[in-house]
mmCIF file of C-alpha atoms and ligand atoms in Angstrom:
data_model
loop_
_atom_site.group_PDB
_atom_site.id
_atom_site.type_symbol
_atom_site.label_atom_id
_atom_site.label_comp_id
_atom_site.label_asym_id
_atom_site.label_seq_id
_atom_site.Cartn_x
_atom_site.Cartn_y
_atom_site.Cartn_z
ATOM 1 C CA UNK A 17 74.605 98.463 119.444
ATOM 2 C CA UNK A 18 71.693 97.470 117.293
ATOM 3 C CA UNK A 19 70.751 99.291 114.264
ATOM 4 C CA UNK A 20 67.291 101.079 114.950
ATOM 5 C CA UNK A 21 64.332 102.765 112.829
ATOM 6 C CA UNK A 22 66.036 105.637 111.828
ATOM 7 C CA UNK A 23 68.609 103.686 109.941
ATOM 8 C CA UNK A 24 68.854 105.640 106.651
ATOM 9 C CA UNK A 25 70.495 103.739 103.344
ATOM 10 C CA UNK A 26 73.833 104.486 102.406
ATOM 11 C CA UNK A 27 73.576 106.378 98.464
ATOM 12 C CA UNK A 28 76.350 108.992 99.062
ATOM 13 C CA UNK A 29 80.172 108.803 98.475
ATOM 14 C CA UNK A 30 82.650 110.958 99.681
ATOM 15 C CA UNK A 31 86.005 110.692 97.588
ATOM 16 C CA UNK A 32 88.878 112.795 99.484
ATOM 17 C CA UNK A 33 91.843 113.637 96.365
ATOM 18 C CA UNK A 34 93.180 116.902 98.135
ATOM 19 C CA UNK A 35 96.360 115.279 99.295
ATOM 20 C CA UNK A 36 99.717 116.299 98.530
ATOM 21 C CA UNK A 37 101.483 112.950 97.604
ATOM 22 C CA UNK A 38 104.606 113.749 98.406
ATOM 23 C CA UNK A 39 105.657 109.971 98.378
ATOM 24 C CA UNK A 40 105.159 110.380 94.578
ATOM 25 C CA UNK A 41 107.080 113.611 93.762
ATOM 26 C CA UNK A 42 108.192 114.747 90.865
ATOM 27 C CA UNK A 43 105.391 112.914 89.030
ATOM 28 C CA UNK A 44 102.421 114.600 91.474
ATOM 29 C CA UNK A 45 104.611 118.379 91.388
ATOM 30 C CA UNK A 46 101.982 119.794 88.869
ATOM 31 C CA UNK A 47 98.878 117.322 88.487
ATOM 32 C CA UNK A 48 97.161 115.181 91.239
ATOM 33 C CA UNK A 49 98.185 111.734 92.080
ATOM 34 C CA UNK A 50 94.668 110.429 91.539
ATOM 35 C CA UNK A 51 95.087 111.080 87.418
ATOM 36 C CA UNK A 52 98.331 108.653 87.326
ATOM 37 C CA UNK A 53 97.050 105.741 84.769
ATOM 38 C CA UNK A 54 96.906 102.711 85.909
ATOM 39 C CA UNK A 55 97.138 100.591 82.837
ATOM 40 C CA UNK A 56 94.787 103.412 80.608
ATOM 41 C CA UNK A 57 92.519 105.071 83.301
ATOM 42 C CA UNK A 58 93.257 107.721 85.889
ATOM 43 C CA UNK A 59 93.221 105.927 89.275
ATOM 44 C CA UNK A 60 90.523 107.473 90.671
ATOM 45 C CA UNK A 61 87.964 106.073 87.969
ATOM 46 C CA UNK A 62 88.533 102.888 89.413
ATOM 47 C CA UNK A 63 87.570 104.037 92.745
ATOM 48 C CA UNK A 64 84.179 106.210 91.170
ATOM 49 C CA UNK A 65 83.843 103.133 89.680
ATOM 50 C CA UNK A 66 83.729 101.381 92.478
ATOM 51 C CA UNK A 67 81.572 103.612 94.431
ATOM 52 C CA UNK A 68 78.909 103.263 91.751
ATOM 53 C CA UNK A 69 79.017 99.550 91.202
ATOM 54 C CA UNK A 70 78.225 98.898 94.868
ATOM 55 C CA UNK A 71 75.205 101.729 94.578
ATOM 56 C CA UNK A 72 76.387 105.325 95.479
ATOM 57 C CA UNK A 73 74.799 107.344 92.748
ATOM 58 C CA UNK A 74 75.928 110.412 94.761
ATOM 59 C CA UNK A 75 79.535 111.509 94.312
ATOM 60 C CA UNK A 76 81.883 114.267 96.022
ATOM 61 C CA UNK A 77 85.386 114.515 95.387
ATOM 62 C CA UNK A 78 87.453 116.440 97.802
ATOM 63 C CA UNK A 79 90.038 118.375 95.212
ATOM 64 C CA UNK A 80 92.802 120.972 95.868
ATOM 65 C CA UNK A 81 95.559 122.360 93.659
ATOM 66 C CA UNK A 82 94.772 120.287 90.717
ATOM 67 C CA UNK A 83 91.268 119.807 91.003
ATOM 68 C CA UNK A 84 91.078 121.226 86.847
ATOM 69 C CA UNK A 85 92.399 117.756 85.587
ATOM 70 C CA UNK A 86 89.960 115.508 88.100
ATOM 71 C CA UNK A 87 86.678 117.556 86.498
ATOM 72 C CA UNK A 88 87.801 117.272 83.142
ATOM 73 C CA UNK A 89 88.700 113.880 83.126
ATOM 74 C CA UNK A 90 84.663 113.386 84.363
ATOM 75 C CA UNK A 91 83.273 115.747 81.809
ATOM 76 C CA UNK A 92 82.205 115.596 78.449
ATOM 77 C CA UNK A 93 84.801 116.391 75.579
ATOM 78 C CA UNK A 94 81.954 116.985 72.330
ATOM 79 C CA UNK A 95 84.967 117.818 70.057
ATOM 80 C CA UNK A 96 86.765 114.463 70.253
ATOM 81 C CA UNK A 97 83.787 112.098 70.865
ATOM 82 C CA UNK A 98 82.869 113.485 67.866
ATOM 83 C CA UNK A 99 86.148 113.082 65.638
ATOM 84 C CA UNK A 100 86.430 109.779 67.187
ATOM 85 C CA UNK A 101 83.301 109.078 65.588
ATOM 86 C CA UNK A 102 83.588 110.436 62.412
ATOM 87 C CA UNK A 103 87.362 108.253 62.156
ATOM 88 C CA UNK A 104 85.085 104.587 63.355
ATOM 89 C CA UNK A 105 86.774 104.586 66.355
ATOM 90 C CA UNK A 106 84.061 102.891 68.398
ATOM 91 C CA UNK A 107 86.242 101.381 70.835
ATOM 92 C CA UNK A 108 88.203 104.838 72.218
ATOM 93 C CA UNK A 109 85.127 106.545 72.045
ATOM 94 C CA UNK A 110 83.337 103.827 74.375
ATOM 95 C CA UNK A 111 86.217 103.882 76.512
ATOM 96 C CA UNK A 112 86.774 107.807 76.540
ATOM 97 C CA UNK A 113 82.836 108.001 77.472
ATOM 98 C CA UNK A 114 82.990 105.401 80.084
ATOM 99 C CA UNK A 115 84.168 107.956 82.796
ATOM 100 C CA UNK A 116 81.482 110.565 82.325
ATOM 101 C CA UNK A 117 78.680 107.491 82.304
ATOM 102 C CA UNK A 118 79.336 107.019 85.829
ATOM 103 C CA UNK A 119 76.635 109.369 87.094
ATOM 104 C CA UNK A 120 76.328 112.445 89.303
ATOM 105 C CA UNK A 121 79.444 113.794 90.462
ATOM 106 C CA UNK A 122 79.856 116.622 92.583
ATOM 107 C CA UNK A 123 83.209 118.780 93.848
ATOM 108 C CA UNK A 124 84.083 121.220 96.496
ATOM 109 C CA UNK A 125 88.251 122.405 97.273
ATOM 110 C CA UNK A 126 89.707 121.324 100.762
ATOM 111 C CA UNK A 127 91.456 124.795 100.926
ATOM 112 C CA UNK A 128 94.360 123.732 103.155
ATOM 113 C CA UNK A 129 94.670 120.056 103.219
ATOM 114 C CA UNK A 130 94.994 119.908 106.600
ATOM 115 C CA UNK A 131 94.390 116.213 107.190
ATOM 116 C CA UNK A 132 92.157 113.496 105.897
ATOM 117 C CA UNK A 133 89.777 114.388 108.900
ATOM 118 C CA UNK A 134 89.551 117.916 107.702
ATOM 119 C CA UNK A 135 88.680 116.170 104.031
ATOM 120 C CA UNK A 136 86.045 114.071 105.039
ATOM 121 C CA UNK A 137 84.601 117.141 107.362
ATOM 122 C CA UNK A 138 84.453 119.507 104.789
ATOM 123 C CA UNK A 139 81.398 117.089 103.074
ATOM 124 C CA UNK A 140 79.501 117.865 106.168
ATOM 125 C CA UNK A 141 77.065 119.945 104.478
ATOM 126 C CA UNK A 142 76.628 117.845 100.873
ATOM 127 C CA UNK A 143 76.231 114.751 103.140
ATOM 128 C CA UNK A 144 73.988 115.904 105.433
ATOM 129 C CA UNK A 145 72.247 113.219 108.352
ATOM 130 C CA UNK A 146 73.235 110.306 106.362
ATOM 131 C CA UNK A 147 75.746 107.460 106.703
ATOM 132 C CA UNK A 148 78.366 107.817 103.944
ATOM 133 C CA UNK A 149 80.996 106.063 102.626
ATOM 134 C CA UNK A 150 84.435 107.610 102.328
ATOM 135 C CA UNK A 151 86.582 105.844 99.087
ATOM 136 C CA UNK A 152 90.361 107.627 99.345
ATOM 137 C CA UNK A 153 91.266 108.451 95.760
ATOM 138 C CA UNK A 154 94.777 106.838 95.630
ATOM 139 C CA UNK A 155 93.362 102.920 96.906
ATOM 140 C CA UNK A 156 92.548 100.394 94.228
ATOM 141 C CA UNK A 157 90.207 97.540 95.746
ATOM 142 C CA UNK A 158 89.927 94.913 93.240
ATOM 143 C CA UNK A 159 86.614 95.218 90.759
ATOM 144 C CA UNK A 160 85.747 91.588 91.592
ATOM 145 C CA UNK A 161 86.257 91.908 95.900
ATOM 146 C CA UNK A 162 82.750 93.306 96.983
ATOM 147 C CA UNK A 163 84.603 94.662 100.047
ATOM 148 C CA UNK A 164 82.423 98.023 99.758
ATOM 149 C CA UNK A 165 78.936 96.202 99.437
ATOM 150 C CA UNK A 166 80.157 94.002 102.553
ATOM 151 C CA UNK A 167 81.146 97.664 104.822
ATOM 152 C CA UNK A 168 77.628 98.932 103.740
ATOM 153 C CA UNK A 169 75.869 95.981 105.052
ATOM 154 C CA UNK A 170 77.935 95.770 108.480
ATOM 155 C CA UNK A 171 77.013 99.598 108.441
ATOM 156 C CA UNK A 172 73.111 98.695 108.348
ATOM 157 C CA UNK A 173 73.289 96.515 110.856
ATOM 158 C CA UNK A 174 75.313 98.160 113.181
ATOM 159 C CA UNK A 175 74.334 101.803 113.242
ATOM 160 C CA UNK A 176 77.715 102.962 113.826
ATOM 161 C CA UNK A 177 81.061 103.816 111.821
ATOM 162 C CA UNK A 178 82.285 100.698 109.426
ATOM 163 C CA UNK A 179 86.178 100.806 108.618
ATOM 164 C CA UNK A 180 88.193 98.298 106.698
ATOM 165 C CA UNK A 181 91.188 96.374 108.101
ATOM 166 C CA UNK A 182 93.598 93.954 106.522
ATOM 167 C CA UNK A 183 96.041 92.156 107.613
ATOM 168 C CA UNK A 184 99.879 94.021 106.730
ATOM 169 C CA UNK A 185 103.436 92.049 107.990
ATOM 170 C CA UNK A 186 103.827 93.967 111.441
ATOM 171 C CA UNK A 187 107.047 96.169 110.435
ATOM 172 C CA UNK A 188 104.784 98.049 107.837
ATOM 173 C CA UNK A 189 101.911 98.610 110.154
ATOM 174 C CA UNK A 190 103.587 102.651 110.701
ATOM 175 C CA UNK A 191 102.713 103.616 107.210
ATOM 176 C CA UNK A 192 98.889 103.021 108.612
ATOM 177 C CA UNK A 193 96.165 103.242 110.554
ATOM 178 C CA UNK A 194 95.751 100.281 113.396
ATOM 179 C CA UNK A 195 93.158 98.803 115.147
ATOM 180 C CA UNK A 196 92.456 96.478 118.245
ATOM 181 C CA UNK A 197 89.384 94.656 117.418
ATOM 182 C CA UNK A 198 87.532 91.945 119.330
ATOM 183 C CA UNK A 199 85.209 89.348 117.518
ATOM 184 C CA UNK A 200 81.472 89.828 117.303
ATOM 185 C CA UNK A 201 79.392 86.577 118.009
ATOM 186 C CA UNK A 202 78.203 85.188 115.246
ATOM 187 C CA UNK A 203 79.161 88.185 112.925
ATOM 188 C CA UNK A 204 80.747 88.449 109.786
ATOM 189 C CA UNK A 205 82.648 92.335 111.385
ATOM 190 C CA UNK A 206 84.755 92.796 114.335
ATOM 191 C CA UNK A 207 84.550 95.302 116.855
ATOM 192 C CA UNK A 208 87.210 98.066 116.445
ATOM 193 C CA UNK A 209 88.256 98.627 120.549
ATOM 194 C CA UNK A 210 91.126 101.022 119.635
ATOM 195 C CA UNK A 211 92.637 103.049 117.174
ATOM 196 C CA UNK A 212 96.171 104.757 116.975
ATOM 197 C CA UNK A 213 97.512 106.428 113.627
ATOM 198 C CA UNK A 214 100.862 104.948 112.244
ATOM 199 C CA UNK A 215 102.204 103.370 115.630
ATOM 200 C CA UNK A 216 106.008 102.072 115.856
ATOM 201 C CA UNK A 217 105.851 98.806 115.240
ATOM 202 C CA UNK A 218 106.525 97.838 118.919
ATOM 203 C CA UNK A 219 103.473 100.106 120.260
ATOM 204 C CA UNK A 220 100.971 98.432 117.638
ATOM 205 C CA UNK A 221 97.980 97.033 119.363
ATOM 206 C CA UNK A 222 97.767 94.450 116.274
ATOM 207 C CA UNK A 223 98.965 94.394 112.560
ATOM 208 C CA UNK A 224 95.508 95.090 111.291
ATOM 209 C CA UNK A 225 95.729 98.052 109.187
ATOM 210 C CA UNK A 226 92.924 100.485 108.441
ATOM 211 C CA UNK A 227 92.764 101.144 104.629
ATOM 212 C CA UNK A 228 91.395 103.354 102.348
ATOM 213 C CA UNK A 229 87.450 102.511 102.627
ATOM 214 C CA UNK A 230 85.224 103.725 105.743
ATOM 215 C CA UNK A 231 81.205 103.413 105.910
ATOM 216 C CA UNK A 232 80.820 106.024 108.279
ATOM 217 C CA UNK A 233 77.938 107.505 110.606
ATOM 218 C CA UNK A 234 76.993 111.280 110.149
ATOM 219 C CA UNK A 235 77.925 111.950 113.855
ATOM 220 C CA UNK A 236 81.274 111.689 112.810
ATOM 221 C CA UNK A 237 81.247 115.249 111.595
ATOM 222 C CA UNK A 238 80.365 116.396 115.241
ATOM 223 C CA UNK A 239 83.456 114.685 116.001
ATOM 224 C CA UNK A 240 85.903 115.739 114.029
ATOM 225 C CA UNK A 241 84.429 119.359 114.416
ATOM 226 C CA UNK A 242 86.187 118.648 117.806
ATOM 227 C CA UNK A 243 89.189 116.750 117.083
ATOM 228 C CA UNK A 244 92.583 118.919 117.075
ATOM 229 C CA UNK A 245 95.364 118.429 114.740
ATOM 230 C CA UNK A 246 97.041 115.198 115.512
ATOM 231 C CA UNK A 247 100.137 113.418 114.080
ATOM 232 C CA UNK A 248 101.954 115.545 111.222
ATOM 233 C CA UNK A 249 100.001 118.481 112.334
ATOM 234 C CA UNK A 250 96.900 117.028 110.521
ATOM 235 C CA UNK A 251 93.127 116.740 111.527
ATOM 236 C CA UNK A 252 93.196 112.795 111.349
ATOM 237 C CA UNK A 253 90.116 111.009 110.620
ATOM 238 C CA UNK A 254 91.790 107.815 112.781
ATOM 239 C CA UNK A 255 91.647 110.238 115.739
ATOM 240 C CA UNK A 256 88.092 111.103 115.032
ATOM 241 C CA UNK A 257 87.035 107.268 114.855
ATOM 242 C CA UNK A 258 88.956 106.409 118.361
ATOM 243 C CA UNK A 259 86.563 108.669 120.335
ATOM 244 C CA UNK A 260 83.478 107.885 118.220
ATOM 245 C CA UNK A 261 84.586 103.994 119.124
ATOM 246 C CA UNK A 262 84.530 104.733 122.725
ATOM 247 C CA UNK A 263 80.907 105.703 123.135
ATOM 248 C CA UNK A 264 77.803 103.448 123.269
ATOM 249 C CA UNK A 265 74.910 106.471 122.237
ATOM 250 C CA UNK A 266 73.213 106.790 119.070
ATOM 251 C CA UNK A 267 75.758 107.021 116.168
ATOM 252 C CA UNK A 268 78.622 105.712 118.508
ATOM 253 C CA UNK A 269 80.956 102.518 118.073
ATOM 254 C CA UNK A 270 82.954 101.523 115.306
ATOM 255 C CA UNK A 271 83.236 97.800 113.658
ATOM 256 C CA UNK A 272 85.383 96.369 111.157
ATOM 257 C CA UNK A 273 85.429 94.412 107.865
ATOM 258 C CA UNK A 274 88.242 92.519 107.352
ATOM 259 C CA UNK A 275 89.557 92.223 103.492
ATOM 260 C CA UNK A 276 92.174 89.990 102.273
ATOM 261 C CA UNK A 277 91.628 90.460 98.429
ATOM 262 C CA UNK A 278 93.707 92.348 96.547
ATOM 263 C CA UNK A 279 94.439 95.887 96.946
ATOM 264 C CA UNK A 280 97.161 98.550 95.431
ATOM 265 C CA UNK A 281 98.184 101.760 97.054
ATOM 266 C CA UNK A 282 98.478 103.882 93.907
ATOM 267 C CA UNK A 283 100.549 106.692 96.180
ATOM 268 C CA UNK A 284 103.401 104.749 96.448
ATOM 269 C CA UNK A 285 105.436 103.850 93.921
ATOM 270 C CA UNK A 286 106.192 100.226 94.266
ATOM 271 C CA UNK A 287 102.653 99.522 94.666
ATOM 272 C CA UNK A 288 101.378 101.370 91.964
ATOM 273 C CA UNK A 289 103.933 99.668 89.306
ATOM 274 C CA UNK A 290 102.698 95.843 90.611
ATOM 275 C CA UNK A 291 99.418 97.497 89.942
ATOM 276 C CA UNK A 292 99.886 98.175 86.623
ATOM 277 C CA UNK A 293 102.046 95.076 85.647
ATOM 278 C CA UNK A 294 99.650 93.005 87.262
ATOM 279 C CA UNK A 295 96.459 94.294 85.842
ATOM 280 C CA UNK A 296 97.761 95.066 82.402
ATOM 281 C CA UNK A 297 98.852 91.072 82.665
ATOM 282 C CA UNK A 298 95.186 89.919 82.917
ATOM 283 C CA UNK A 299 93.553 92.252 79.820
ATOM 284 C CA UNK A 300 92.769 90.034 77.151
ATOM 285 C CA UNK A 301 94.277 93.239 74.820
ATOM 286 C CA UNK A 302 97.754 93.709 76.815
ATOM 287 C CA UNK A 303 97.993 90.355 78.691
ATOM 288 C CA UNK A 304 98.913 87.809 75.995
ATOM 289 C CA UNK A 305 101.861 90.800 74.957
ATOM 290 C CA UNK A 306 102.761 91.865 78.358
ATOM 291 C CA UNK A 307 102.995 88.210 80.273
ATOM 292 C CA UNK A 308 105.500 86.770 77.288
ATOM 293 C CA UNK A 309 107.468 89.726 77.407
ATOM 294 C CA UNK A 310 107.238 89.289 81.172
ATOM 295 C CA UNK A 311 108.673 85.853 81.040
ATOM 296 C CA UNK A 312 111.651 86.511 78.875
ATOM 297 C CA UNK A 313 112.486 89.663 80.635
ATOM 298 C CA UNK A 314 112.502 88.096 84.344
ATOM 299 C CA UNK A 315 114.949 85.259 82.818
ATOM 300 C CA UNK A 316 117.432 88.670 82.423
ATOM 301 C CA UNK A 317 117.285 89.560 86.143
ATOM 302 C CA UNK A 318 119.940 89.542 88.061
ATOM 303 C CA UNK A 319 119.719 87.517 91.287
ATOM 304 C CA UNK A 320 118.192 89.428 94.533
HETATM 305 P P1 LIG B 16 97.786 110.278 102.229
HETATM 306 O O1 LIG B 16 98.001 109.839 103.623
HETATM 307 O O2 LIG B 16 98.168 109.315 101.140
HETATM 308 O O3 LIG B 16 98.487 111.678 102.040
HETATM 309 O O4 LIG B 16 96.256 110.638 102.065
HETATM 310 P P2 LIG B 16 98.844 112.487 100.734
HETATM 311 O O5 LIG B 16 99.188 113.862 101.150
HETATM 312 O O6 LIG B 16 97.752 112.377 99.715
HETATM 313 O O7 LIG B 16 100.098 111.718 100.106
HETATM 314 P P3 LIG B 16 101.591 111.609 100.628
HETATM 315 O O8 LIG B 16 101.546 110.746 101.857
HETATM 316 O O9 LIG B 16 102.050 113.021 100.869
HETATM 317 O O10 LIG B 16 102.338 110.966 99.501
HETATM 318 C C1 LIG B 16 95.252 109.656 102.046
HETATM 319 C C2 LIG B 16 94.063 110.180 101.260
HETATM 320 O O11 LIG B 16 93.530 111.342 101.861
HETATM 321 C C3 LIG B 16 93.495 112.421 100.945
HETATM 322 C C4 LIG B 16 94.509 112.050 99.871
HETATM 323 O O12 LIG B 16 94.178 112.660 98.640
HETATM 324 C C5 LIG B 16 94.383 110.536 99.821
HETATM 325 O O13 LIG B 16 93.291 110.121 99.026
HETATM 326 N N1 LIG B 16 93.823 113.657 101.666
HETATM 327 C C6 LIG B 16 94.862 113.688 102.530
HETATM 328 C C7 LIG B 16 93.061 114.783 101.448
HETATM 329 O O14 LIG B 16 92.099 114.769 100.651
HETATM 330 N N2 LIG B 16 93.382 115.916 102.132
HETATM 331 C C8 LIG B 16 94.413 115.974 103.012
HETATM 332 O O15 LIG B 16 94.624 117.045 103.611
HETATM 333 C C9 LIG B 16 95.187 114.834 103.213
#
């Protein structure tokens, strides 16, 4: 498929933080797993981050049960900006006005989370007949892979759904999404034949995993208006994808940009401690601290 004249730009993201995160319990019991720091900032300002640097300037966050400490952490807080202030502390209140910079963010409550697919649906009417891209609140993409900005342009030319793949060692390719894909000539994205939702390792059609970033086409919402409850009960946005991959109309097919940068899965709790060792390590205010301790304190390690 060839992308045709009513190809619209891509300005709006779609953030889905209704989730449970049960992999992260007790920490996630009362407040979201979005707001865990990673080195000083809530996850997801990373990701809003993200969105904005690569040019969505219109934000929706998918919320649930905590959705109080995701608004706030994007709002204004007059009282301390101003005592911070008043005490010369330029540098907290730069950094404590750096999240509600990040321009116009919008929110609306899952209800049920009944599935990623059910998330993304529920933007149906805030998105409208545009492509969109979908960020998942819990996936850190490195600030300096343009992984996003890459999706958008596969997106443009393609005029169908853009998802991103990356290559995982085959016995963790059940904790994901996974793709078939077959090169495009002369293209930079691969087309996605087939999708299945956390396959046994042994059924996987390959060990590319689908992670948390999708450029998607508005027709997807027709879809997954359609698409019953899958695996673990939940509407899955995987399933949605499979049948939108199998047509050829308007809207139809789905390609893939593959990412081998670096990436941390903030829901689960090995990943999001490497995450926070590792990026603490490179700050020129932790880093010097952090990587000498580091040293001495591997040299104390047992063996295996
Ligand atoms: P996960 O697959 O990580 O599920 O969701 P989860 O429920 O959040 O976490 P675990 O597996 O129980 O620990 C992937 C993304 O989809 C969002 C999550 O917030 C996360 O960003 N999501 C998932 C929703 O917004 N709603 C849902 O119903 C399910």
């Amino acid at each position: 498929m060839t992308a045709n004249d009513s190809q619209k730009p891509v300005t709006k993201a779609v953030i889905p933080a209704a989730g449970l995160g049960t992999r992260f319990l007790p920490a996630t019991k009362a407040s979201p797993k979005e707001m865990l720091p990673v080195v000083d900032r809530p996850a997801i300002q990373y990701v809003v981050q993200e969105a904005v640097s690569a040019g969505l300037d219109d934000i929706l966050m998918i919320t649930g049960r905590s959705k109080r400490a995701l608004e706030d952490h994007f709002d204004r807080i007059p009282d301390l900006e101003a005592s911070l202030k008043e005490q010369g502390k330029d540098a907290l209140l730069e950094s404590v006005q750096q999240a509600t910079a990040l321009g116009e963010l919008h929110y609306l409550r899952q209800g049920d989370p009944k599935g990623l697919g059910h998330a993304v649906l529920r933007a149906k009417t805030h998105v409208g007949d545009n492509p969109f891209a979908v960020l998942l609140g819990d996936d850190l993409i490195d600030e300096k892979e343009d992984l996003l900005e890459r999706m958008i342009t596969a997106q443009e030319a393609t005029g169908g759904s853009v998802v991103a793949l990356m290559e995982v060692p085959q016995e963790q390719i059940s904790a994901y999404g996974c793709a078939a894909v077959e090169a495009v000539e002369g293209e930079e994205y691969v087309k996605v034949t087939g999708m299945v939702e956390k396959p046994k390792p042994e059924e996987a059609p390959s060990n590319l995993a689908i992670i948390g970033r999708y450029v998607l086409h508005p027709h997807v919402f027709d879809v997954l208006e359609n698409t019953p409850p899958g695996r673990g009960d939940e509407i899955q946005l995987t399933d949605a994808l499979e049948t939108l991959g199998q047509g050829s109309g308007e809207g139809e097919g789905v390609y893939g940009v593959v990412f081998n940068g670096r990436r941390f899965d903030t829901g689960d709790k090995l990943s999001y401690l490497k995450a926070n060792v590792i990026l603490a390590a490179e700050r020129d205010d932790l880093g010097p601290g952090l990587r000498s301790w580091l040293k001495e304190f591997v040299q104390t390690l047992p063996e295996g």
